[in-house]
Short mmCIF file of C-alpha atoms in Angstrom, two decimals:
data_model
loop_
_atom_site.label_atom_id
_atom_site.label_comp_id
_atom_site.label_asym_id
_atom_site.label_seq_id
_atom_site.Cartn_x
_atom_site.Cartn_y
_atom_site.Cartn_z
CA UNK F 4 17.40 20.08 -12.68
CA UNK F 5 17.86 21.44 -9.17
CA UNK F 6 15.26 20.90 -6.46
CA UNK F 7 14.21 24.56 -6.67
CA UNK F 8 13.81 24.29 -10.46
CA UNK F 9 11.73 21.14 -9.98
CA UNK F 10 9.40 22.88 -7.50
CA UNK F 11 9.09 25.85 -9.85
CA UNK F 12 8.20 23.51 -12.71
CA UNK F 13 5.64 21.73 -10.53
CA UNK F 14 4.04 25.04 -9.55
CA UNK F 15 3.97 26.16 -13.18
CA UNK F 16 2.25 22.94 -14.25
CA UNK F 17 -0.38 23.17 -11.51
CA UNK F 18 -1.03 26.83 -12.33
CA UNK F 19 -1.52 25.88 -15.98
CA UNK F 20 -4.11 23.29 -14.94
CA UNK F 21 -5.88 25.85 -12.76
CA UNK F 22 -5.99 28.36 -15.62
CA UNK F 23 -7.48 25.77 -17.98
CA UNK F 24 -10.17 25.09 -15.40
CA UNK F 25 -10.89 28.82 -14.95
CA UNK F 26 -9.77 28.72 -11.34
CA UNK F 27 -6.95 31.20 -11.94
CA UNK F 28 -7.21 34.45 -13.84
CA UNK F 29 -4.68 35.50 -16.47
CA UNK F 30 -2.71 37.22 -13.69
CA UNK F 31 -2.58 33.91 -11.74
CA UNK F 32 -4.98 35.20 -9.11
CA UNK F 33 -7.28 32.61 -7.58
CA UNK F 34 -10.93 33.09 -8.45
CA UNK F 35 -12.57 34.27 -5.20
CA UNK F 36 -15.29 32.26 -3.54
CA UNK F 37 -18.62 34.10 -3.26
CA UNK F 38 -19.80 35.44 0.05
CA UNK F 39 -22.91 33.30 -0.15
CA UNK F 40 -21.93 29.60 -0.61
CA UNK F 41 -25.06 28.24 -2.26
CA UNK F 42 -25.94 24.97 -3.97
CA UNK F 43 -25.95 26.85 -7.26
CA UNK F 44 -22.34 27.89 -6.72
CA UNK F 45 -21.21 24.35 -5.97
CA UNK F 46 -23.12 23.04 -8.99
CA UNK F 47 -21.17 25.51 -11.13
CA UNK F 48 -17.68 24.67 -9.79
CA UNK F 49 -18.03 21.00 -8.76
CA UNK F 50 -16.59 19.46 -11.93
CA UNK F 51 -13.77 22.01 -12.19
CA UNK F 52 -12.76 21.54 -8.55
CA UNK F 53 -12.82 17.74 -8.88
CA UNK F 54 -10.70 17.91 -12.04
CA UNK F 55 -8.20 20.23 -10.36
CA UNK F 56 -7.79 17.99 -7.31
CA UNK F 57 -7.14 14.93 -9.47
CA UNK F 58 -4.76 16.60 -11.94
CA UNK F 59 -2.94 18.56 -9.22
CA UNK F 60 -2.38 15.32 -7.30
CA UNK F 61 -1.01 13.63 -10.41
CA UNK F 62 1.55 16.40 -10.94
CA UNK F 63 2.53 16.24 -7.27
CA UNK F 64 2.83 12.46 -7.29
CA UNK F 65 5.24 12.55 -10.23
CA UNK F 66 7.27 15.27 -8.53
CA UNK F 67 7.70 13.32 -5.26
CA UNK F 68 8.52 10.09 -7.08
CA UNK F 69 11.14 11.91 -9.16
CA UNK F 70 12.76 13.35 -6.02
CA UNK F 71 13.03 9.85 -4.55
CA UNK F 72 14.52 8.43 -7.76
CA UNK F 73 17.04 11.28 -7.92
CA UNK F 74 18.01 10.59 -4.32
CA UNK F 75 18.55 6.96 -5.29
CA UNK F 76 20.68 8.00 -8.26
CA UNK F 77 22.86 10.21 -6.03
CA UNK F 78 23.76 7.46 -3.58
CA UNK F 79 24.39 4.98 -6.39
CA UNK F 80 27.42 7.04 -7.44
CA UNK F 81 30.84 5.85 -6.28
CA UNK F 82 31.95 9.14 -4.70
CA UNK F 83 30.23 8.61 -1.34
CA UNK F 84 30.81 5.15 0.12
CA UNK F 85 29.23 6.00 3.48
CA UNK F 86 25.99 7.06 1.81
CA UNK F 87 26.06 3.94 -0.36
CA UNK F 88 26.55 1.70 2.65
CA UNK F 89 23.49 2.93 4.53
CA UNK F 90 21.21 3.03 1.49
CA UNK F 91 22.26 -0.44 0.37
CA UNK F 92 21.60 -1.68 3.89
CA UNK F 93 18.06 -0.24 3.87
CA UNK F 94 17.23 -1.47 0.38
CA UNK F 95 18.63 -4.98 0.88
CA UNK F 96 16.45 -5.35 3.97
CA UNK F 97 13.40 -4.18 2.03
CA UNK F 98 14.16 -6.49 -0.91
CA UNK F 99 15.47 -9.44 1.09
CA UNK F 100 12.97 -11.78 -0.55
CA UNK F 101 14.10 -10.72 -4.03
CA UNK F 102 17.72 -11.29 -3.06
CA UNK F 103 16.82 -14.67 -1.58
CA UNK F 104 15.24 -15.65 -4.88
CA UNK F 105 18.46 -14.70 -6.69
CA UNK F 106 20.58 -16.78 -4.35
CA UNK F 107 18.32 -19.81 -4.15
CA UNK F 108 16.48 -19.84 -7.45
CA UNK F 109 19.16 -18.57 -9.82
CA UNK F 110 22.26 -19.81 -8.02
CA UNK F 111 24.00 -16.49 -7.53
CA UNK F 112 27.20 -16.41 -5.49
CA UNK F 113 27.70 -13.53 -3.02
CA UNK F 114 30.88 -11.52 -2.73
CA UNK F 115 29.99 -7.88 -2.10
CA UNK F 116 33.64 -6.85 -2.17
CA UNK F 117 34.62 -8.40 -5.50
CA UNK F 118 35.58 -5.91 -8.19
CA UNK F 119 34.13 -6.31 -11.70
CA UNK F 120 37.51 -7.64 -12.87
CA UNK F 121 37.64 -10.17 -10.03
CA UNK F 122 34.10 -11.30 -10.72
CA UNK F 123 35.14 -12.54 -14.16
CA UNK F 124 37.82 -14.75 -12.63
CA UNK F 125 35.89 -16.23 -9.71
CA UNK F 126 34.80 -19.84 -9.49
CA UNK F 127 31.60 -19.82 -7.45
CA UNK F 128 30.99 -23.58 -7.15
CA UNK F 129 32.56 -26.95 -7.81
CA UNK F 130 35.87 -25.49 -8.94
CA UNK F 131 34.33 -24.63 -12.31
CA UNK F 132 33.57 -21.25 -13.78
CA UNK F 133 29.78 -21.00 -13.63
CA UNK F 134 28.19 -19.02 -16.43
CA UNK F 135 24.61 -18.37 -17.46
CA UNK F 136 23.35 -18.18 -21.04
CA UNK F 137 24.35 -14.55 -21.47
CA UNK F 138 27.94 -15.39 -20.53
CA UNK F 139 27.69 -13.42 -17.29
CA UNK F 140 29.15 -14.96 -14.16
CA UNK F 141 26.28 -14.92 -11.62
CA UNK F 142 28.14 -13.10 -8.86
CA UNK F 143 26.27 -10.66 -6.62
CA UNK F 144 28.92 -8.09 -5.77
CA UNK F 145 28.49 -4.47 -4.67
CA UNK F 146 28.05 -3.10 -8.18
CA UNK F 147 25.52 -5.68 -9.33
CA UNK F 148 23.64 -5.40 -6.02
CA UNK F 149 23.26 -1.63 -6.47
CA UNK F 150 21.90 -2.19 -9.96
CA UNK F 151 19.45 -4.82 -8.77
CA UNK F 152 18.02 -2.89 -5.81
CA UNK F 153 17.80 0.31 -7.88
CA UNK F 154 15.73 -1.45 -10.55
CA UNK F 155 13.55 -3.15 -7.94
CA UNK F 156 12.90 0.19 -6.24
CA UNK F 157 11.94 1.84 -9.52
CA UNK F 158 9.68 -1.03 -10.63
CA UNK F 159 8.19 -2.35 -7.40
CA UNK F 160 8.01 0.77 -5.22
CA UNK F 161 7.69 3.77 -7.52
CA UNK F 162 5.92 1.75 -10.21
CA UNK F 163 3.36 0.51 -7.69
CA UNK F 164 2.72 3.95 -6.18
CA UNK F 165 -0.68 5.30 -7.23
CA UNK F 166 -1.43 8.02 -4.75
CA UNK F 167 -0.05 11.00 -2.89
CA UNK F 168 -1.29 10.60 0.67
CA UNK F 169 1.00 10.58 3.68
CA UNK F 170 0.93 6.76 3.54
CA UNK F 171 2.17 6.83 -0.06
CA UNK F 172 5.03 9.09 1.03
CA UNK F 173 5.99 6.60 3.75
CA UNK F 174 5.98 3.75 1.21
CA UNK F 175 8.32 5.67 -1.08
CA UNK F 176 10.78 6.72 1.63
CA UNK F 177 10.93 3.71 3.93
CA UNK F 178 12.87 1.47 1.48
CA UNK F 179 15.46 4.27 1.17
CA UNK F 180 16.11 4.18 4.92
CA UNK F 181 13.72 6.85 6.20
CA UNK F 182 11.48 5.39 8.90
CA UNK F 183 7.83 6.42 9.18
CA UNK F 184 8.54 8.01 12.55
CA UNK F 185 11.36 10.10 11.14
CA UNK F 186 9.25 11.27 8.19
CA UNK F 187 6.39 12.23 10.52
CA UNK F 188 8.79 14.18 12.72
CA UNK F 189 10.82 15.94 10.04
CA UNK F 190 7.98 16.50 7.54
CA UNK F 191 5.11 17.20 9.93
CA UNK F 192 3.55 20.00 7.87
CA UNK F 193 3.95 18.12 4.60
CA UNK F 194 2.44 14.94 6.04
CA UNK F 195 -0.61 16.86 7.30
CA UNK F 196 -1.01 18.75 4.01
CA UNK F 197 -0.75 15.55 1.94
CA UNK F 198 -3.36 13.87 4.11
CA UNK F 199 -5.76 16.76 3.52
CA UNK F 200 -5.13 16.94 -0.23
CA UNK F 201 -5.42 13.16 -0.59
CA UNK F 202 -8.79 13.20 1.17
CA UNK F 203 -10.10 15.73 -1.35
CA UNK F 204 -8.56 13.86 -4.26
CA UNK F 205 -10.11 10.58 -3.09
CA UNK F 206 -13.53 12.17 -2.81
CA UNK F 207 -13.15 13.71 -6.27
CA UNK F 208 -11.93 10.51 -7.91
CA UNK F 209 -14.48 8.12 -6.43
CA UNK F 210 -17.72 10.10 -6.54
CA UNK F 211 -19.76 10.12 -9.71
CA UNK F 212 -20.62 13.49 -11.22
CA UNK F 213 -24.16 12.18 -11.64
CA UNK F 214 -24.56 11.17 -7.99
CA UNK F 215 -28.18 11.59 -7.00
CA UNK F 216 -29.41 11.19 -10.57
CA UNK F 217 -30.61 8.13 -12.52
CA UNK F 218 -29.39 5.38 -12.45
CA UNK F 219 -27.62 6.32 -9.21
CA UNK F 220 -29.76 6.50 -6.12
CA UNK F 221 -27.17 7.96 -3.74
CA UNK F 222 -27.72 11.47 -2.48
CA UNK F 223 -25.21 14.22 -3.38
CA UNK F 224 -22.80 15.33 -0.68
CA UNK F 225 -24.26 17.67 1.93
CA UNK F 226 -23.40 21.29 1.33
CA UNK F 227 -20.81 21.39 4.15
CA UNK F 228 -18.87 18.46 2.58
CA UNK F 229 -18.50 20.04 -0.84
CA UNK F 230 -15.31 21.85 -1.75
CA UNK F 231 -15.12 25.33 -3.15
CA UNK F 232 -12.45 26.66 -5.48
CA UNK F 233 -10.76 28.36 -2.54
CA UNK F 234 -10.75 25.21 -0.43
CA UNK F 235 -9.15 23.11 -3.18
CA UNK F 236 -6.55 25.82 -3.83
CA UNK F 237 -5.72 26.11 -0.12
CA UNK F 238 -5.09 22.35 0.05
CA UNK F 239 -2.63 22.55 -2.82
CA UNK F 240 -0.92 25.63 -1.38
CA UNK F 241 -0.43 23.88 1.97
CA UNK F 242 1.45 21.08 0.21
CA UNK F 243 3.49 23.46 -1.95
CA UNK F 244 4.50 25.50 1.09
CA UNK F 245 5.82 22.44 2.94
CA UNK F 246 7.77 20.72 0.13
CA UNK F 247 10.98 22.21 1.55
CA UNK F 248 10.66 19.66 4.39
CA UNK F 249 11.05 16.83 1.87
CA UNK F 250 14.06 18.57 0.35
CA UNK F 251 15.70 18.96 3.74
CA UNK F 252 15.01 15.31 4.61
CA UNK F 253 16.56 14.00 1.39
CA UNK F 254 19.56 16.31 1.80
CA UNK F 255 20.44 15.08 5.27
CA UNK F 256 23.02 12.41 6.06
CA UNK F 257 21.72 8.84 5.64
CA UNK F 258 23.49 7.95 8.90
CA UNK F 259 20.93 10.17 10.63
CA UNK F 260 18.10 9.01 8.39
CA UNK F 261 18.17 5.33 9.28
CA UNK F 262 16.67 4.32 12.62
#
């Protein structure tokens, strides 16, 4: 799936959610906010707006994580050694503790330039061929290193990501070699839009629908803090309109991406 197809699919999924919540009409037109923003209006749309912010953020989170994993898959191919070199460098720095555990705890021998055929013939210690239970020689060469860091990134970075704020974007991109400063500079609109959407999503996810009612004693949000249908939709549209910045960042040369 191309990046454009992925964005189109994301938009289609979010529109489907909005239709289910009666925020979009059958013609995919946003339900207009009333001229008079009363408590009665917010009581009517509060649950639907909260649901939209949470579900929209979930769709967006999966989309961004998938783009990062596809970027990882591209550099893992053998046809671009320069791209591999810079991404391996970034990921090995990020996972230096994991690599240290391999070398110290499991007795791996390092030779990043050994081919798979050479690995089978190498004698890592004591003049004897050292094998583990599976029969694999514990050599950490370029191929096995790529496999290790790719799995660690999927499990420990993407698997541990549970949000879609600007900070979550930094956590996904930094191990791939994109510094926080670079992301802020090249994705300025996206970073700002994610921060705004995440603030709404956090409010929606962590405030009880029954706030202000028994057994909760907290007061409901003041009128000016509550979000209308139009406000929630504008937050999503701001993110959608700036996703091209992420595409351009991931398409650029990794030589330029690493500080």
